PDB file of C-alpha atoms in Angstrom:
ATOM      1  CA  MET K  22      13.196   0.257   7.977  1.00 83.00           C
ATOM      2  CA  GLU K  23       9.745   1.725   8.302  1.00 95.00           C
ATOM      3  CA  LEU K  24       7.373   3.004   5.686  1.00 97.00           C
ATOM      4  CA  LYS K  25       7.097   6.763   5.485  1.00 98.00           C
ATOM      5  CA  ILE K  26       4.673   9.010   3.632  1.00 98.00           C
ATOM      6  CA  ARG K  27       5.577  12.483   2.474  1.00 98.00           C
ATOM      7  CA  LYS K  28       4.344  15.204   0.150  1.00 98.00           C
ATOM      8  CA  LEU K  29       5.753  15.124  -3.357  1.00 98.00           C
ATOM      9  CA  ILE K  30       8.413  17.635  -4.303  1.00 98.00           C
ATOM     10  CA  GLU K  31       9.561  18.838  -7.718  1.00 97.00           C
ATOM     11  CA  SER K  32      12.529  16.447  -7.802  1.00 97.00           C
ATOM     12  CA  ASP K  33      10.138  13.450  -7.526  1.00 98.00           C
ATOM     13  CA  TRP K  34       8.868  13.948 -11.072  1.00 97.00           C
ATOM     14  CA  ASP K  35      11.379  11.587 -12.707  1.00 97.00           C
ATOM     15  CA  THR K  36      10.565   8.930 -10.098  1.00 97.00           C
ATOM     16  CA  LEU K  37       6.856   9.235 -10.897  1.00 97.00           C
ATOM     17  CA  VAL K  38       7.523   8.926 -14.626  1.00 96.00           C
ATOM     18  CA  ASP K  39       9.634   5.819 -13.932  1.00 96.00           C
ATOM     19  CA  LEU K  40       6.806   4.289 -11.877  1.00 96.00           C
ATOM     20  CA  TRP K  41       4.198   4.962 -14.582  1.00 95.00           C
ATOM     21  CA  SER K  42       6.570   3.563 -17.211  1.00 95.00           C
ATOM     22  CA  MET K  43       6.819   0.237 -15.348  1.00 94.00           C
ATOM     23  CA  TRP K  44       3.176  -0.554 -16.133  1.00 91.00           C
ATOM     24  CA  PRO K  45       2.589  -1.607 -19.776  1.00 88.00           C
ATOM     25  CA  GLU K  46      -1.031  -0.399 -19.750  1.00 84.00           C
ATOM     26  CA  TRP K  47       0.103   3.134 -18.881  1.00 80.00           C
ATOM     27  CA  THR K  48       0.924   4.114 -22.427  1.00 79.00           C
ATOM     28  CA  GLU K  49       1.008   7.769 -21.473  1.00 85.00           C
ATOM     29  CA  HIS K  50       1.450   9.402 -18.101  1.00 89.00           C
ATOM     30  CA  PRO K  51      -0.377  12.581 -17.085  1.00 93.00           C
ATOM     31  CA  ALA K  52       1.281  15.896 -17.855  1.00 94.00           C
ATOM     32  CA  LYS K  53       2.443  17.967 -14.898  1.00 96.00           C
ATOM     33  CA  ASN K  54       0.000  20.750 -15.690  1.00 95.00           C
ATOM     34  CA  MET K  55      -2.906  18.287 -15.402  1.00 95.00           C
ATOM     35  CA  LEU K  56      -1.911  17.309 -11.878  1.00 97.00           C
ATOM     36  CA  PRO K  57      -2.546  19.214  -8.665  1.00 97.00           C
ATOM     37  CA  GLU K  58       0.116  21.800  -7.892  1.00 97.00           C
ATOM     38  CA  ASN K  59       1.852  21.079 -11.201  1.00 97.00           C
ATOM     39  CA  GLY K  60       2.851  17.563 -10.173  1.00 97.00           C
ATOM     40  CA  THR K  61       3.596  18.173  -6.501  1.00 98.00           C
ATOM     41  CA  GLY K  62       0.042  17.943  -5.149  1.00 97.00           C
ATOM     42  CA  GLY K  63       0.347  14.358  -4.088  1.00 98.00           C
ATOM     43  CA  TYR K  64       2.063  11.965  -1.715  1.00 98.00           C
ATOM     44  CA  ILE K  65       4.557   9.130  -1.941  1.00 98.00           C
ATOM     45  CA  VAL K  66       5.217   6.215   0.367  1.00 98.00           C
ATOM     46  CA  GLU K  67       8.810   5.048   0.610  1.00 98.00           C
ATOM     47  CA  LYS K  68      10.873   2.548   2.519  1.00 97.00           C
ATOM     48  CA  GLY K  69      14.319   4.042   2.863  1.00 95.00           C
ATOM     49  CA  GLU K  70      15.119   5.322  -0.605  1.00 94.00           C
ATOM     50  CA  ILE K  71      12.746   2.919  -2.380  1.00 97.00           C
ATOM     51  CA  PRO K  72       9.538   4.499  -3.753  1.00 98.00           C
ATOM     52  CA  ILE K  73       6.618   2.100  -3.305  1.00 98.00           C
ATOM     53  CA  VAL K  74       3.408   3.934  -4.178  1.00 98.00           C
ATOM     54  CA  ALA K  75       2.280   7.485  -4.976  1.00 98.00           C
ATOM     55  CA  GLY K  76      -0.978   9.283  -5.673  1.00 98.00           C
ATOM     56  CA  PHE K  77      -2.520  12.719  -6.079  1.00 98.00           C
ATOM     57  CA  LEU K  78      -5.222  14.654  -4.258  1.00 98.00           C
ATOM     58  CA  TYR K  79      -7.383  17.091  -6.165  1.00 97.00           C
ATOM     59  CA  THR K  80      -9.354  19.489  -3.987  1.00 95.00           C
ATOM     60  CA  THR K  81     -12.319  21.449  -5.268  1.00 91.00           C
ATOM     61  CA  ASN K  82     -14.445  24.416  -4.272  1.00 93.00           C
ATOM     62  CA  SER K  83     -16.899  21.920  -2.787  1.00 95.00           C
ATOM     63  CA  LYS K  84     -16.627  19.254  -0.103  1.00 97.00           C
ATOM     64  CA  ILE K  85     -15.553  16.657  -2.692  1.00 96.00           C
ATOM     65  CA  CYS K  86     -11.922  15.597  -3.178  1.00 97.00           C
ATOM     66  CA  TRP K  87     -10.493  13.323  -5.822  1.00 96.00           C
ATOM     67  CA  LEU K  88      -7.800  10.681  -5.245  1.00 97.00           C
ATOM     68  CA  GLU K  89      -6.218   9.867  -8.574  1.00 96.00           C
ATOM     69  CA  TRP K  90      -3.183   8.678 -10.538  1.00 95.00           C
ATOM     70  CA  VAL K  91      -2.207   6.093  -7.931  1.00 96.00           C
ATOM     71  CA  VAL K  92       0.858   4.245  -9.177  1.00 96.00           C
ATOM     72  CA  SER K  93       3.066   1.673  -7.537  1.00 96.00           C
ATOM     73  CA  ASN K  94       6.535   0.287  -7.996  1.00 97.00           C
ATOM     74  CA  ILE K  95       5.822  -2.926  -9.922  1.00 94.00           C
ATOM     75  CA  GLU K  96       9.203  -4.334  -8.861  1.00 95.00           C
ATOM     76  CA  TYR K  97       8.592  -3.883  -5.118  1.00 95.00           C
ATOM     77  CA  ARG K  98       7.265  -7.240  -3.915  1.00 92.00           C
ATOM     78  CA  GLU K  99       7.903  -7.033  -0.180  1.00 92.00           C
ATOM     79  CA  ALA K 100       5.320  -8.113   2.390  1.00 93.00           C
ATOM     80  CA  ASP K 101       4.543  -4.508   3.324  1.00 95.00           C
ATOM     81  CA  ARG K 102       3.413  -3.504  -0.197  1.00 94.00           C
ATOM     82  CA  LYS K 103      -0.287  -3.581   0.773  1.00 95.00           C
ATOM     83  CA  LYS K 104       0.462  -1.678   3.959  1.00 97.00           C
ATOM     84  CA  ALA K 105       2.187   1.015   1.862  1.00 97.00           C
ATOM     85  CA  LEU K 106      -0.923   1.411  -0.293  1.00 97.00           C
ATOM     86  CA  GLU K 107      -3.120   1.641   2.799  1.00 97.00           C
ATOM     87  CA  LEU K 108      -0.781   4.276   4.261  1.00 98.00           C
ATOM     88  CA  LEU K 109      -1.014   6.304   1.052  1.00 98.00           C
ATOM     89  CA  ILE K 110      -4.808   6.206   0.927  1.00 97.00           C
ATOM     90  CA  THR K 111      -5.351   6.925   4.634  1.00 98.00           C
ATOM     91  CA  GLY K 112      -2.718   9.663   4.537  1.00 98.00           C
ATOM     92  CA  ILE K 113      -4.460  11.342   1.616  1.00 98.00           C
ATOM     93  CA  GLU K 114      -7.785  10.941   3.442  1.00 97.00           C
ATOM     94  CA  HIS K 115      -6.304  12.809   6.398  1.00 97.00           C
ATOM     95  CA  VAL K 116      -5.131  15.675   4.192  1.00 97.00           C
ATOM     96  CA  ALA K 117      -8.529  15.795   2.451  1.00 97.00           C
ATOM     97  CA  LYS K 118     -10.316  16.065   5.825  1.00 96.00           C
ATOM     98  CA  GLN K 119      -7.918  18.807   6.935  1.00 96.00           C
ATOM     99  CA  SER K 120      -8.766  20.640   3.684  1.00 94.00           C
ATOM    100  CA  GLY K 121     -12.480  20.520   4.499  1.00 95.00           C
ATOM    101  CA  GLY K 122     -13.289  17.549   2.285  1.00 96.00           C
ATOM    102  CA  GLU K 123     -16.156  15.264   3.200  1.00 97.00           C
ATOM    103  CA  ILE K 124     -16.138  12.785   0.304  1.00 96.00           C
ATOM    104  CA  ILE K 125     -13.288  11.284  -1.713  1.00 96.00           C
ATOM    105  CA  PHE K 126     -13.830   9.903  -5.198  1.00 93.00           C
ATOM    106  CA  SER K 127     -11.361   7.672  -6.985  1.00 94.00           C
ATOM    107  CA  ILE K 128     -11.125   5.493 -10.084  1.00 89.00           C
ATOM    108  CA  ALA K 129      -9.443   2.093 -10.158  1.00 88.00           C
ATOM    109  CA  ARG K 130      -9.069  -0.767 -12.602  1.00 85.00           C
ATOM    110  CA  ASN K 131      -6.419  -2.691 -10.707  1.00 87.00           C
ATOM    111  CA  GLN K 132      -8.157  -5.252  -8.490  1.00 90.00           C
ATOM    112  CA  GLY K 133      -5.567  -4.851  -5.729  1.00 90.00           C
ATOM    113  CA  LEU K 134      -6.354  -1.138  -5.552  1.00 92.00           C
ATOM    114  CA  VAL K 135     -10.102  -1.827  -5.614  1.00 92.00           C
ATOM    115  CA  HIS K 136      -9.726  -4.398  -2.814  1.00 94.00           C
ATOM    116  CA  THR K 137      -7.701  -1.977  -0.672  1.00 95.00           C
ATOM    117  CA  HIS K 138     -10.329   0.730  -1.094  1.00 94.00           C
ATOM    118  CA  LYS K 139     -13.018  -1.737  -0.007  1.00 94.00           C
ATOM    119  CA  LYS K 140     -10.925  -2.785   2.993  1.00 95.00           C
ATOM    120  CA  LEU K 141     -10.621   0.871   4.030  1.00 96.00           C
ATOM    121  CA  GLY K 142     -14.390   1.401   3.924  1.00 95.00           C
ATOM    122  CA  TYR K 143     -14.883   2.810   0.434  1.00 95.00           C
ATOM    123  CA  ARG K 144     -18.062   1.931  -1.422  1.00 94.00           C
ATOM    124  CA  VAL K 145     -17.239   0.407  -4.787  1.00 92.00           C
ATOM    125  CA  ASP K 146     -19.988   0.574  -7.402  1.00 90.00           C
ATOM    126  CA  GLU K 147     -20.071  -2.860  -9.037  1.00 86.00           C
ATOM    127  CA  LYS K 148     -21.731  -1.568 -12.212  1.00 87.00           C
ATOM    128  CA  PRO K 149     -19.236  -0.687 -14.930  1.00 80.00           C
ATOM    129  CA  SER K 150     -18.836   2.966 -15.730  1.00 84.00           C
ATOM    130  CA  TYR K 151     -16.615   4.760 -18.166  1.00 84.00           C
ATOM    131  CA  GLU K 152     -14.039   7.461 -17.847  1.00 83.00           C
ATOM    132  CA  ILE K 153     -15.120  10.166 -20.245  1.00 85.00           C
ATOM    133  CA  SER K 154     -12.840  13.003 -21.235  1.00 84.00           C
ATOM    134  CA  LYS K 155     -12.374  15.466 -24.046  1.00 83.00           C
ATOM    135  CA  ASN K 156      -9.362  17.592 -24.855  1.00 83.00           C
ATOM    136  CA  ILE K 157     -10.791  21.102 -25.256  1.00 86.00           C
ATOM    137  CA  LYS K 158      -7.460  22.836 -25.766  1.00 83.00           C
TER     138      LYS K 158
END
């Protein structure tokens, strides 16, 4: 079976929640209304019926896009796991370019994700930075 990438659909939400729940450090997953297109503005890579990795693409009113909330199936340990992540990132890059994007930003703590970004030509700032947010609701 081959890897395939596709756009998320509404019925993928439970799968995404399951993927986030597999990772102990993800104590809380993002709410649908904080994700592009209310949780469907992203892509998933699968092999047959097995979800391997998913992520979201935020577009803006500028030439900057944001790749975020990348999550993988912690139980999927096949040899093509890295290839699935590369397919996700390059697929999202393609969509970003088609949308008029010229730069993609992303955040990663997982060293495998950082390494894959580097492999695909992303510049990774080696100085620590912090994610800063404030709930203004």
